[in-house]
């Protein structure tokens, strides 16, 4: 069984039908591009440019519009376009960063309730299971008082989608 | 070739090479890639688009949409007056710099 996903790229009138792995690769690339352009005022423009370029490369590769885009098609198109940004380098590891610049956020990726513990774990560089265990223990010991702390944090903290976004946020604050 | 040392130099120079390429005619991103292909300054769209976007915001470049035979309209870039001035300044500076490099040492 194959899942086929229809994708519309940029202003291309012709939507593409892609295999699931091709769709995932495309999605990962564009999400990565957005993250590496965090804080760049041209972010939306550059992503639109990239989408259009990908669409053109796919059009060149697919002899007929009926053919479904494969992972190999996407890989070839993305390899020709290359990594986005100046170097395509990953941000420096967290441990090398000064602690003062960090900002506590909620992180949606891997969240159980509102992502507060994910955010705390990233901030304190602890495993999220430990943070959750401590939170649950504190809630039990304090007869529910820490649940209120959690709720306040859930409303008060800014939210980011993934841990990678959170790291990217640190990068643009350092500039 | 000392790659890491020269990489930083190439990165800084790319912007001025783009000014040079765009100065002769209105060009499309793929034309720029093609013009640099096979040279030491070869680049890819992933690097080029963020740079073009920045140069446009700085007022060095401008673009217009033009119809293409295959697919949707494309962005054609051309130099603004500020871009033309910067290219002229860069060429003068570069000539002075190479003159200096040549006269230093043996």
XYZ file of C-alpha atoms in Angstrom:
281
model
C 0.000 0.000 0.000
C 1.225 3.493 -0.854
C -0.025 6.777 0.461
C -0.100 9.516 -2.172
C -0.242 13.118 -1.024
C -1.151 16.068 -3.226
C 1.120 19.067 -2.764
C 0.771 22.548 -4.140
C 4.079 24.411 -4.325
C 4.245 28.199 -4.373
C 2.100 29.602 -7.214
C 2.417 26.570 -9.434
C -0.982 25.915 -10.943
C -0.224 22.239 -11.267
C -0.340 20.367 -7.934
C 2.088 17.496 -7.500
C 1.176 14.034 -6.317
C 3.915 12.710 -4.062
C 4.701 9.504 -2.248
C 4.647 9.816 1.519
C 8.468 9.646 1.892
C 8.868 12.355 -0.759
C 6.334 14.522 1.046
C 8.133 14.019 4.385
C 11.515 14.930 2.856
C 10.037 18.055 1.306
C 8.355 19.024 4.543
C 11.565 18.508 6.530
C 13.552 20.630 4.088
C 11.108 23.543 4.121
C 10.708 23.420 7.920
C 14.495 23.383 8.263
C 14.715 26.364 5.898
C 12.196 28.284 8.015
C 14.159 27.539 11.177
C 17.504 28.579 9.727
C 15.887 31.810 8.505
C 14.331 32.598 11.902
C 14.671 36.317 12.497
C 15.422 37.044 8.819
C 12.873 39.557 7.483
C 13.070 37.805 4.101
C 12.000 34.438 5.549
C 8.604 34.207 3.804
C 10.015 35.445 0.493
C 12.935 33.010 0.520
C 10.690 30.044 1.381
C 8.383 30.990 -1.516
C 11.426 31.247 -3.829
C 12.595 27.816 -2.698
C 9.157 26.288 -3.264
C 9.035 27.688 -6.756
C 12.507 26.421 -7.526
C 11.648 22.938 -6.221
C 8.501 22.932 -8.372
C 10.510 23.860 -11.459
C 13.082 21.168 -10.839
C 10.357 18.579 -10.344
C 8.646 19.690 -13.545
C 11.935 19.133 -15.355
C 12.315 15.660 -13.881
C 8.807 14.366 -14.365
C 8.166 13.558 -17.997
C 4.414 13.550 -17.501
C 2.343 15.308 -14.875
C 0.587 12.035 -14.076
C 3.675 10.496 -12.555
C 3.829 10.451 -8.756
C 6.856 12.229 -7.251
C 9.218 9.759 -5.577
C 11.691 10.264 -2.750
C 14.518 10.133 -5.316
C 12.925 12.992 -7.308
C 12.733 15.173 -4.206
C 16.252 14.234 -3.094
C 17.667 15.223 -6.488
C 15.805 18.548 -6.485
C 16.858 19.384 -2.928
C 20.475 18.365 -3.556
C 20.599 20.823 -6.473
C 19.200 23.622 -4.321
C 21.494 22.896 -1.383
C 21.227 23.858 2.275
C 19.555 27.155 3.096
C 21.409 30.054 4.628
C 25.036 31.010 4.754
C 26.573 27.719 5.784
C 23.764 25.292 6.529
C 25.589 24.531 9.758
C 23.670 23.369 12.830
C 23.654 25.776 15.750
C 26.405 25.243 18.326
C 25.598 22.751 21.083
C 23.668 24.167 24.003
C 26.364 23.435 26.539
C 28.640 26.034 24.924
C 26.165 28.824 25.476
C 26.119 31.340 28.272
C 23.233 30.504 30.584
C 22.032 34.069 31.030
C 20.737 34.377 27.461
C 18.283 31.524 27.720
C 14.631 32.101 27.839
C 12.087 29.727 29.303
C 9.458 28.698 26.776
C 6.857 26.018 26.347
C 7.827 23.514 23.653
C 5.047 21.768 21.729
C 7.206 18.976 20.374
C 6.775 15.958 22.666
C 4.416 17.775 25.008
C 2.236 15.811 27.428
C -0.086 18.640 28.530
C 1.100 22.102 27.525
C 4.830 21.598 26.982
C 5.902 23.314 30.210
C 8.068 20.380 31.310
C 9.603 20.115 27.803
C 10.550 23.786 28.087
C 11.946 23.395 31.590
C 13.938 20.333 30.521
C 15.473 22.208 27.554
C 16.216 25.192 29.752
C 17.847 23.182 32.536
C 19.365 20.568 30.178
C 17.694 17.753 32.076
C 15.839 14.754 30.762
C 12.154 15.529 30.437
C 11.170 12.351 32.360
C 13.098 13.674 35.368
C 11.433 17.065 35.170
C 8.010 15.440 34.910
C 8.711 13.117 37.851
C 9.845 16.046 39.992
C 6.760 18.018 38.996
C 4.401 15.157 39.857
C 6.166 14.547 43.205
C 6.021 18.235 44.089
C 2.331 18.322 43.172
C 1.636 15.356 45.461
C 3.712 16.721 48.349
C 2.198 20.197 48.059
C -1.361 18.803 47.862
C -1.943 20.179 44.367
C -0.332 23.575 44.835
C 2.209 22.874 42.074
C -0.590 22.134 39.665
C -1.473 25.821 39.957
C 2.178 26.690 39.277
C 1.962 24.542 36.135
C -1.212 26.278 34.986
C 0.289 29.720 35.563
C 3.410 28.729 33.580
C 1.250 27.283 30.797
C -0.497 30.635 30.366
C 2.467 32.880 31.003
C 5.299 31.299 28.996
C 5.724 31.940 25.263
C 5.414 28.845 23.118
C 7.620 27.441 20.351
C 6.953 24.444 18.112
C 10.091 22.355 18.421
C 13.251 22.198 20.469
C 15.171 23.176 17.334
C 13.072 26.352 17.073
C 13.894 27.110 20.684
C 17.623 26.783 19.942
C 17.178 28.999 16.868
C 15.503 31.587 19.077
C 18.656 31.734 21.206
C 20.704 32.309 18.083
C 18.809 35.335 16.904
C 18.813 36.854 20.381
C 22.574 36.704 20.426
C 22.860 38.936 17.370
C 43.786 25.197 -1.935
C 43.274 26.237 1.679
C 39.543 25.707 1.700
C 38.352 26.953 5.077
C 40.305 30.201 4.880
C 39.153 30.987 1.375
C 35.560 29.976 2.083
C 35.014 33.078 4.216
C 36.525 35.238 1.480
C 34.299 33.682 -1.192
C 31.225 34.150 0.962
C 31.906 37.860 1.303
C 32.644 38.292 -2.396
C 29.559 36.492 -3.703
C 27.369 39.546 -3.214
C 29.610 41.664 -5.452
C 29.764 38.997 -8.134
C 25.974 38.938 -8.172
C 25.982 42.718 -8.652
C 28.292 42.170 -11.623
C 26.119 39.459 -13.174
C 22.896 41.417 -12.708
C 24.466 44.597 -14.128
C 24.548 43.338 -17.707
C 20.937 42.236 -18.022
C 17.789 41.395 -16.069
C 18.454 37.877 -14.818
C 16.628 35.031 -13.205
C 18.101 33.089 -10.212
C 18.944 30.056 -12.376
C 20.930 32.331 -14.740
C 23.118 33.452 -11.838
C 23.700 29.836 -10.748
C 24.549 28.878 -14.320
C 26.908 31.806 -14.816
C 28.938 30.805 -11.736
C 28.759 27.074 -12.342
C 32.163 25.457 -12.769
C 33.969 28.462 -11.305
C 35.437 28.731 -7.819
C 32.453 30.859 -6.887
C 29.804 28.239 -7.775
C 26.769 28.490 -5.525
C 23.320 26.977 -5.007
C 19.818 28.404 -4.657
C 19.784 27.692 -0.927
C 22.569 30.253 -0.522
C 21.479 32.560 -3.309
C 17.853 33.268 -2.356
C 18.542 34.593 1.160
C 21.286 36.798 -0.304
C 19.073 38.139 -3.126
C 16.353 38.868 -0.583
C 18.804 40.788 1.619
C 20.228 42.747 -1.337
C 16.747 43.689 -2.449
C 15.882 44.940 1.037
C 19.085 46.980 1.001
C 17.894 48.596 -2.214
C 20.694 47.232 -4.422
C 18.424 45.062 -6.548
C 14.881 45.127 -7.741
C 12.836 42.479 -9.495
C 9.874 42.132 -11.788
C 7.709 39.129 -12.550
C 7.946 37.855 -16.094
C 5.934 35.136 -17.731
C 7.821 31.966 -18.569
C 7.040 29.396 -21.228
C 7.097 26.583 -18.682
C 5.280 27.119 -15.424
C 4.529 30.217 -13.339
C 6.081 33.687 -13.762
C 9.678 34.098 -12.681
C 11.434 36.857 -10.761
C 13.864 38.779 -12.948
C 16.372 40.849 -11.023
C 18.071 44.024 -12.154
C 20.314 46.612 -10.520
C 19.000 49.778 -8.959
C 21.008 53.010 -9.076
C 22.312 52.246 -5.583
C 23.382 48.792 -6.806
C 25.175 50.295 -9.784
C 27.012 52.746 -7.519
C 28.020 49.944 -5.181
C 29.320 47.821 -8.050
C 31.421 50.751 -9.310
C 32.785 51.386 -5.798
C 33.557 47.707 -5.358
C 35.441 47.460 -8.646
C 37.550 50.493 -7.778
C 38.206 49.133 -4.291
C 39.097 45.690 -5.628
C 41.554 47.144 -8.152
C 43.201 49.191 -5.392
C 43.349 46.138 -3.148
C 44.918 43.824 -5.747
C 47.393 46.599 -6.541
C 48.330 46.720 -2.870
C 48.567 42.897 -2.556
C 50.838 42.745 -5.607
C 53.225 45.385 -4.320
C 53.622 43.855 -0.834
C 56.231 41.170 -0.307
C 58.297 39.495 -2.962
